[in-house]
Short mmCIF file of C-alpha atoms in Angstrom, two decimals:
data_model
loop_
_atom_site.label_atom_id
_atom_site.label_comp_id
_atom_site.label_asym_id
_atom_site.label_seq_id
_atom_site.Cartn_x
_atom_site.Cartn_y
_atom_site.Cartn_z
CA MET A 1 146.62 107.03 -0.91
CA ARG A 2 145.85 108.69 -4.22
CA TYR A 3 147.91 111.82 -3.74
CA LEU A 4 150.98 111.05 -5.86
CA SER A 5 150.94 109.39 -9.24
CA GLY A 6 153.06 106.36 -10.02
CA LEU A 7 153.21 105.06 -6.47
CA LEU A 8 155.19 101.95 -5.70
CA ALA A 9 153.83 99.30 -3.36
CA TRP A 10 153.86 100.43 0.25
CA TRP A 11 156.04 97.49 1.23
CA VAL A 12 158.76 96.50 -1.19
CA MET A 13 161.83 94.32 -0.89
CA LYS A 14 163.99 96.96 -2.56
CA MET A 15 164.03 100.74 -2.42
CA ASN A 16 166.43 102.72 -4.59
CA THR A 17 168.41 99.45 -5.10
CA LYS A 18 168.73 98.88 -1.32
CA ALA A 19 167.27 96.03 0.69
CA VAL A 20 164.44 97.15 2.99
CA TYR A 21 164.08 96.12 6.62
CA GLU A 22 160.89 97.04 8.43
CA VAL A 23 161.54 97.33 12.16
CA PRO A 24 159.18 97.82 15.13
CA ALA A 25 159.12 101.24 16.76
CA LYS A 26 157.54 102.86 19.79
CA SER A 27 157.91 106.41 18.55
CA VAL A 28 158.56 108.49 15.45
CA LEU A 29 158.14 111.87 17.14
CA ASN A 30 160.85 113.41 19.33
CA LEU A 31 159.58 116.46 21.18
CA ASN A 32 162.97 117.65 22.37
CA SER A 33 165.58 117.05 19.68
CA GLY A 34 168.98 118.65 19.31
CA PHE A 35 167.88 120.24 16.05
CA ARG A 36 166.48 123.06 18.15
CA LYS A 37 170.08 124.28 18.52
CA LYS A 38 170.35 124.61 14.75
CA LYS A 39 167.07 126.57 14.77
CA LEU A 40 165.54 124.14 12.28
CA CYS A 41 162.68 123.51 14.70
CA ASP A 42 161.39 124.34 18.17
CA GLY A 43 162.37 120.92 19.47
CA PRO A 44 160.02 118.45 17.75
CA THR A 45 161.15 116.23 14.89
CA PHE A 46 159.55 113.23 13.23
CA THR A 47 161.02 110.45 11.11
CA ALA A 48 159.56 107.34 9.49
CA GLY A 49 162.95 105.76 8.93
CA THR A 50 166.27 105.06 10.58
CA SER A 51 168.50 104.53 7.52
CA CYS A 52 168.11 106.30 4.20
CA CYS A 53 167.54 105.34 0.57
CA TYR A 54 170.43 107.60 -0.40
CA SER A 55 174.12 106.98 0.36
CA CYS A 56 175.78 110.31 1.11
CA ARG A 57 179.45 109.79 1.94
CA TYR A 58 179.35 112.43 4.66
CA CYS A 59 176.28 110.98 6.39
CA TYR A 60 176.57 110.94 10.19
CA VAL A 61 173.53 108.75 10.86
CA GLU A 62 175.42 105.47 11.11
CA ASP A 63 177.57 106.97 13.85
CA ALA A 64 174.41 108.13 15.64
CA VAL A 65 172.24 104.99 15.41
CA GLY A 66 174.45 102.22 14.01
CA LYS A 67 174.62 100.51 17.40
CA THR A 68 170.86 100.31 17.92
CA THR A 69 169.31 96.97 18.75
CA HIS A 70 167.47 96.77 15.46
CA PHE A 71 170.57 97.20 13.34
CA GLN A 72 172.53 94.78 15.50
CA ASP A 73 169.76 92.20 15.04
CA ILE A 74 170.01 92.66 11.26
CA LEU A 75 173.76 92.14 11.49
CA LYS A 76 173.24 88.91 13.41
CA SER A 77 171.02 87.59 10.64
CA ASP A 78 173.47 88.70 7.94
CA PRO A 79 176.97 89.85 9.03
CA SER A 80 177.71 91.10 5.51
CA VAL A 81 175.11 93.88 5.79
CA LYS A 82 176.43 97.45 5.70
CA PHE A 83 174.45 100.28 7.28
CA ALA A 84 174.76 102.40 4.15
CA GLY A 85 173.50 99.50 2.04
CA ILE A 86 170.07 99.08 3.59
CA VAL A 87 166.88 100.99 4.26
CA MET A 88 165.34 100.68 7.73
CA ARG A 89 161.67 101.68 7.87
CA ARG A 90 159.70 102.10 11.08
CA LYS A 91 156.63 99.88 11.00
CA ASN A 92 153.25 101.70 11.14
CA ALA A 93 154.97 105.09 11.34
CA VAL A 94 151.86 107.09 10.48
CA GLU A 95 149.72 105.43 13.15
CA ILE A 96 152.49 105.75 15.73
CA LEU A 97 152.64 109.49 15.03
CA ARG A 98 148.89 109.74 15.44
CA LYS A 99 149.06 107.98 18.81
CA GLN A 100 151.86 110.24 20.00
CA LEU A 101 149.79 113.32 19.18
CA THR A 102 146.61 112.12 20.92
CA ASN A 103 145.68 111.08 24.44
CA SER A 104 144.18 107.79 25.64
CA LYS A 105 140.76 108.97 24.46
CA GLY A 106 142.02 109.78 20.99
CA MET A 107 141.84 113.54 21.53
CA PRO A 108 144.62 115.90 20.33
CA LYS A 109 147.22 116.70 22.98
CA TYR A 110 148.83 119.69 21.28
CA LEU A 111 145.97 121.56 19.61
CA SER A 112 146.28 124.78 21.62
CA GLU A 113 146.00 127.89 19.46
CA SER A 114 149.10 129.24 21.18
CA ASP A 115 151.18 126.14 20.39
CA LEU A 116 152.72 127.15 17.07
CA ARG A 117 155.89 125.10 17.23
CA VAL A 118 157.91 124.08 14.17
CA VAL A 119 158.50 120.34 13.69
CA TYR A 120 161.39 119.22 11.46
CA ALA A 121 161.56 116.16 9.21
CA SER A 122 163.65 114.24 9.09
CA PRO A 123 166.60 114.12 11.48
CA LEU A 124 167.76 110.75 10.07
CA VAL A 125 166.51 110.09 6.54
CA ASP A 126 165.39 111.90 3.41
CA VAL A 127 161.65 112.55 3.41
CA ALA A 128 161.11 111.95 -0.31
CA PRO A 129 163.75 109.75 -1.97
CA ASN A 130 161.03 107.96 -3.96
CA LEU A 131 157.30 108.31 -4.52
CA THR A 132 156.40 105.69 -1.93
CA LEU A 133 158.16 107.56 0.86
CA ALA A 134 157.01 110.94 -0.43
CA ASN A 135 153.47 109.65 -0.06
CA GLU A 136 154.24 108.45 3.46
CA THR A 137 155.48 111.95 4.25
CA VAL A 138 152.20 113.37 2.94
CA GLU A 139 150.33 111.04 5.30
CA MET A 140 152.45 112.11 8.27
CA ILE A 141 152.01 115.80 7.48
CA LYS A 142 148.26 115.20 7.23
CA VAL A 143 148.32 113.82 10.80
CA VAL A 144 150.33 116.80 12.09
CA MET A 145 148.07 119.31 10.34
CA SER A 146 144.91 117.65 11.67
CA LEU A 147 146.01 117.26 15.29
CA THR A 148 148.16 120.36 15.90
CA ASN A 149 148.68 123.95 14.83
CA TRP A 150 152.35 123.28 14.24
CA GLU A 151 154.33 124.26 11.19
CA VAL A 152 156.41 121.64 9.37
CA ARG A 153 159.92 122.10 8.01
CA LEU A 154 160.89 119.53 5.37
CA LEU A 155 164.39 118.93 3.99
CA SER A 156 165.24 116.76 1.01
CA LYS A 157 167.77 116.07 -1.72
CA SER A 158 164.91 114.75 -3.84
CA THR A 159 162.98 116.37 -6.67
CA PHE A 160 159.65 115.22 -5.21
CA LEU A 161 159.01 118.11 -2.81
CA PRO A 162 156.74 119.79 -5.40
CA LYS A 163 154.60 116.64 -5.42
CA ILE A 164 154.30 116.79 -1.63
CA ALA A 165 153.43 120.49 -1.80
CA ALA A 166 150.74 119.96 -4.43
CA ALA A 167 149.28 117.00 -2.53
CA ILE A 168 149.01 118.94 0.75
CA ALA A 169 147.48 121.95 -1.00
CA GLU A 170 144.86 119.63 -2.51
CA LEU A 171 143.99 118.07 0.85
CA LYS A 172 142.94 121.28 2.61
CA LYS A 173 143.32 124.92 1.66
CA GLY A 174 145.78 126.68 3.94
CA TRP A 175 147.68 123.62 5.09
CA GLU A 176 150.41 124.29 2.53
CA LYS A 177 151.09 127.65 4.19
CA ARG A 178 152.22 125.80 7.31
CA ILE A 179 155.04 123.99 5.49
CA MET A 180 158.56 125.21 4.74
CA PHE A 181 160.37 123.35 1.96
CA GLY A 182 164.15 123.07 1.83
CA VAL A 183 166.27 121.53 -0.93
CA SER A 184 169.70 120.58 0.34
CA THR A 185 172.95 121.03 -1.59
CA GLY A 186 176.45 122.17 -0.73
CA THR A 187 177.65 122.41 -4.33
CA LEU A 188 176.36 123.61 -7.69
CA GLU A 189 178.44 121.06 -9.59
CA ASP A 190 176.58 117.92 -10.63
CA GLY A 191 179.81 115.93 -10.82
CA VAL A 192 180.90 116.78 -7.29
CA ALA A 193 177.47 115.96 -5.92
CA ARG A 194 177.40 112.66 -7.81
CA ALA A 195 180.67 111.64 -6.15
CA ILE A 196 179.62 112.30 -2.56
CA GLU A 197 175.81 111.92 -2.69
CA VAL A 198 175.25 108.51 -4.23
CA GLY A 199 171.76 107.88 -5.52
CA THR A 200 170.49 111.43 -5.25
CA PRO A 201 169.07 113.46 -8.15
CA LEU A 202 171.39 115.89 -9.92
CA VAL A 203 171.86 119.21 -8.15
CA SER A 204 170.58 121.01 -11.24
CA LYS A 205 167.32 119.03 -11.08
CA ARG A 206 166.95 119.71 -7.36
CA ILE A 207 167.29 123.42 -7.99
CA GLU A 208 164.65 123.20 -10.73
CA SER A 209 162.26 121.69 -8.19
CA LEU A 210 163.10 124.47 -5.72
CA HIS A 211 162.33 127.10 -8.35
CA TRP A 212 158.97 125.42 -9.04
CA LEU A 213 158.09 125.73 -5.36
CA GLN A 214 159.08 129.39 -5.33
CA ASP A 215 157.27 130.17 -8.57
CA ASN A 216 154.09 128.57 -7.26
CA GLY A 217 154.00 130.47 -4.00
CA PHE A 218 155.23 127.83 -1.56
CA ARG A 219 157.44 128.73 1.39
CA THR A 220 161.10 127.82 0.91
CA TYR A 221 164.37 128.04 2.81
CA GLY A 222 167.96 127.30 1.86
CA MET A 223 170.20 124.52 3.18
CA ILE A 224 173.77 124.86 1.88
CA CYS A 225 175.33 121.74 3.27
CA PRO A 226 177.95 120.41 3.34
CA SER A 227 179.94 123.41 2.19
CA LEU A 228 183.21 122.01 0.88
CA PRO A 229 186.57 123.82 0.73
CA CYS A 230 186.96 126.02 -2.35
CA ASN A 231 189.35 128.58 -3.80
CA ASP A 232 187.02 131.58 -3.77
CA TYR A 233 184.49 131.65 -0.94
CA PRO A 234 182.86 135.01 -1.84
CA ALA A 235 182.28 133.78 -5.40
CA PHE A 236 180.86 130.50 -4.10
CA ALA A 237 178.46 132.38 -1.80
CA LYS A 238 177.36 134.71 -4.59
CA ASP A 239 176.79 131.88 -7.08
CA MET A 240 174.92 129.77 -4.54
CA ALA A 241 172.68 132.66 -3.51
CA ALA A 242 171.84 133.33 -7.15
CA ALA A 243 171.12 129.68 -7.95
CA LEU A 244 168.88 129.19 -4.91
CA ARG A 245 167.24 132.62 -5.37
CA THR A 246 167.71 133.38 -1.70
CA GLU A 247 165.75 136.61 -2.06
CA LYS A 248 162.66 134.39 -2.38
CA MET A 249 163.50 132.38 0.77
CA GLU A 250 162.47 132.87 4.38
CA SER A 251 165.86 131.87 5.72
CA VAL A 252 169.14 130.27 4.70
CA TYR A 253 171.19 127.74 6.66
CA ALA A 254 174.81 126.91 5.84
CA GLU A 255 176.97 124.24 7.40
CA ALA A 256 180.36 122.69 6.83
CA LEU A 257 180.90 118.94 6.78
CA ASN A 258 179.57 117.21 9.89
CA ALA A 259 182.72 115.29 10.78
CA ARG A 260 181.31 112.39 12.81
CA GLY A 261 182.36 108.77 12.52
CA GLU A 262 184.07 108.17 9.16
CA SER A 263 182.18 110.90 7.29
CA PHE A 264 185.21 113.11 6.66
CA GLU A 265 187.45 110.32 5.39
CA GLN A 266 184.70 108.83 3.21
CA THR A 267 183.97 112.23 1.64
CA TYR A 268 187.65 112.87 1.02
CA ASN A 269 188.12 109.47 -0.66
CA ALA A 270 185.00 109.91 -2.78
CA LEU A 271 186.18 113.29 -4.05
#
């Protein structure tokens, strides 16, 4: 795993100040996810984690998976644990993905030339909140590229997407053309983002990384989310389009706050 410089140990007790729990998993690939409805993919998604290194106040993941057996087992061992305060990693995620994409003889199951589906990562966690997990994402993309003809759509609040792009381009010429990179932000104000997206890089730095991808010929798309209330929506749209350079993007997605669980109240209080 030489792709990214400055790698942390693959297994660490802390990630981005959070305690790490490695949990067993049977799958990391979902072939029929609800993200098809948002047109982010053609059904498939993959994720190497269940809870994220970041702590976005509007995050809906706890409401979606907070009652899983693994998290409940963690709670039994330590009742003081908060979902937003830990990182849950899926053990052997790369090998599990490989097994899901091959048959009992180790042959690819989805290598048809006509199977050009888009797979989205990740439906639950950021794909590159630190260099360790960015490298894991590189490994998972390598598996997808080798065993399918699928395209990959990545979404992150990190500034490490350029490192993933460069690493994939170095692995095999042409693979990078099968990846769409999205940098998520619903605001252009660093202070607002800092209040509701704890632990993430500054919005201004994220946008710099997006511009690097565009300037170096990588495919990009926009994810304006969550879009908060404001006084002048046309001005917000114009400023956001200019900052993201939407004319250089393949597509743009925009979404208001996903009000599930306590996400709305937590965002309101943080602001």
